[in-house]
Short mmCIF file of C-alpha atoms in Angstrom, two decimals:
data_model
loop_
_atom_site.label_atom_id
_atom_site.label_comp_id
_atom_site.label_asym_id
_atom_site.label_seq_id
_atom_site.Cartn_x
_atom_site.Cartn_y
_atom_site.Cartn_z
CA UNK P 25 2.22 24.09 77.25
CA UNK P 26 4.12 25.27 74.42
CA UNK P 27 2.57 26.70 71.51
CA UNK P 28 1.89 25.73 68.07
CA UNK P 29 3.21 28.24 65.41
CA UNK P 30 2.17 28.69 62.09
CA UNK P 31 4.40 30.29 59.77
CA UNK P 32 3.44 31.92 56.21
CA UNK P 33 5.39 33.71 54.17
CA UNK P 34 5.64 33.60 50.69
CA UNK P 35 9.87 34.60 50.64
CA UNK P 36 11.65 31.71 51.69
CA UNK P 37 14.49 34.47 53.03
CA UNK P 38 11.96 35.17 55.44
CA UNK P 39 10.16 32.15 56.34
CA UNK P 40 13.68 30.68 56.73
CA UNK P 41 14.77 33.09 59.22
CA UNK P 42 11.73 32.90 61.18
CA UNK P 43 11.20 28.91 61.19
CA UNK P 44 15.22 29.78 62.61
CA UNK P 45 13.85 31.90 65.67
CA UNK P 46 11.05 29.65 66.40
CA UNK P 47 13.35 26.61 66.76
CA UNK P 48 15.31 28.21 69.48
CA UNK P 49 12.79 29.45 71.26
CA UNK P 50 12.21 27.54 74.42
CA UNK P 51 8.39 27.77 74.69
CA UNK P 52 7.36 26.96 70.55
CA UNK P 53 6.62 23.01 70.24
CA UNK P 54 6.30 22.77 66.65
CA UNK P 55 6.31 25.81 63.54
CA UNK P 56 4.53 24.23 60.50
CA UNK P 57 5.20 26.68 57.56
CA UNK P 58 4.29 27.67 54.48
CA UNK P 59 5.20 29.80 51.28
CA UNK P 60 1.76 29.79 49.51
CA UNK P 61 -1.20 31.53 51.25
CA UNK P 62 -3.53 29.11 49.89
CA UNK P 63 -2.38 26.03 51.43
CA UNK P 64 -2.04 27.94 54.55
CA UNK P 65 -5.53 28.50 54.87
CA UNK P 66 -6.81 24.91 54.05
CA UNK P 67 -4.61 23.66 57.18
CA UNK P 68 -5.22 26.99 59.28
CA UNK P 69 -8.46 25.74 58.77
CA UNK P 70 -8.20 22.10 59.85
CA UNK P 71 -5.38 22.61 61.75
CA UNK P 72 -6.36 24.97 64.03
CA UNK P 73 -3.57 26.23 65.63
CA UNK P 74 -2.49 28.62 68.33
CA UNK P 75 -0.36 31.32 66.65
CA UNK P 76 0.45 32.36 63.12
CA UNK P 77 2.88 34.54 62.03
CA UNK P 78 2.26 36.11 58.67
CA UNK P 79 3.83 38.29 55.96
CA UNK P 80 1.39 40.99 55.21
CA UNK P 81 2.53 41.09 51.16
CA UNK P 82 2.01 38.24 49.92
CA UNK P 83 0.52 37.02 46.54
CA UNK P 84 -3.28 35.78 46.28
CA UNK P 85 -4.52 35.92 49.82
CA UNK P 86 -2.37 38.09 51.85
CA UNK P 87 -2.19 39.06 55.41
CA UNK P 88 -4.94 41.07 55.82
CA UNK P 89 -7.39 38.63 53.57
CA UNK P 90 -6.31 35.88 56.92
CA UNK P 91 -7.34 38.71 59.49
CA UNK P 92 -10.06 39.30 58.47
CA UNK P 93 -11.05 35.65 58.24
CA UNK P 94 -9.30 33.99 61.59
CA UNK P 95 -8.06 36.83 63.43
CA UNK P 96 -11.14 36.76 65.55
CA UNK P 97 -10.52 32.78 66.39
CA UNK P 98 -6.23 32.81 66.29
CA UNK P 99 -3.89 35.35 67.62
CA UNK P 100 -1.99 36.57 64.75
CA UNK P 101 1.61 38.19 64.36
CA UNK P 102 1.36 40.14 61.26
CA UNK P 103 4.91 40.76 59.74
CA UNK P 104 5.90 43.27 56.37
CA UNK P 105 8.77 45.37 56.02
CA UNK P 106 6.26 48.38 55.92
CA UNK P 107 5.80 49.84 58.93
CA UNK P 108 2.65 51.19 57.20
CA UNK P 109 0.95 48.75 57.30
CA UNK P 110 0.78 48.24 61.48
CA UNK P 111 -2.16 49.91 62.06
CA UNK P 112 -4.43 48.41 59.31
CA UNK P 113 -3.06 44.96 61.02
CA UNK P 114 -3.74 46.24 64.57
CA UNK P 115 -7.07 47.31 63.56
CA UNK P 116 -7.52 43.97 61.88
CA UNK P 117 -7.19 42.50 65.17
CA UNK P 118 -3.53 40.86 65.29
CA UNK P 119 -2.01 40.51 68.74
CA UNK P 120 0.86 41.83 67.44
CA UNK P 121 3.01 43.33 64.66
CA UNK P 122 6.62 42.59 63.81
CA UNK P 123 8.52 44.70 61.34
CA UNK P 124 10.89 43.28 58.69
CA UNK P 125 13.86 42.81 59.51
CA UNK P 126 13.03 41.73 62.58
CA UNK P 127 16.07 40.31 65.44
CA UNK P 128 15.82 37.40 67.68
CA UNK P 129 15.58 39.91 70.42
CA UNK P 130 11.81 41.01 68.98
CA UNK P 131 10.87 37.80 67.21
CA UNK P 132 11.24 36.53 71.51
CA UNK P 133 9.07 39.44 72.54
CA UNK P 134 6.32 39.00 70.44
CA UNK P 135 6.31 34.97 71.33
CA UNK P 136 6.48 36.03 74.67
CA UNK P 137 3.75 38.41 74.69
CA UNK P 138 1.76 36.55 72.70
CA UNK P 139 2.02 33.66 75.12
CA UNK P 140 1.01 35.61 77.82
CA UNK P 141 -2.14 37.14 76.07
CA UNK P 142 -3.22 33.11 75.84
CA UNK P 143 -1.93 31.70 79.21
CA UNK P 144 -1.72 34.44 81.20
CA UNK P 145 1.40 34.19 82.00
CA UNK P 146 4.85 36.42 81.44
CA UNK P 147 7.28 34.04 80.21
CA UNK P 148 10.89 35.90 79.45
CA UNK P 149 13.02 34.12 77.45
CA UNK P 150 15.15 36.96 75.52
#
């Protein structure tokens, strides 16, 4: 089974990097991306994705808000340039935290880990 991944980041640079990495990962089937956190919020409620990769620092609704609303229903991978946000993100229930800039290896490891949490299978494709 392949993952449906939602990527939310207000930076086009980080969003496009994550999209490119997602397209090369064999466990990701579909990727839907949002620059606007409110558009993502609406979509997450209706689409019920399997995994969300969300920036923490966004205008309007930030990544912590997403975790508070959806973290108990959807595995979230929180992302930020600031490592100091990791403890709060984990406390709010993120499945993993990935610090920007992240490498392909780090991205793949995070996706593999979340896949394992969801399906109880190890799937390393680094």
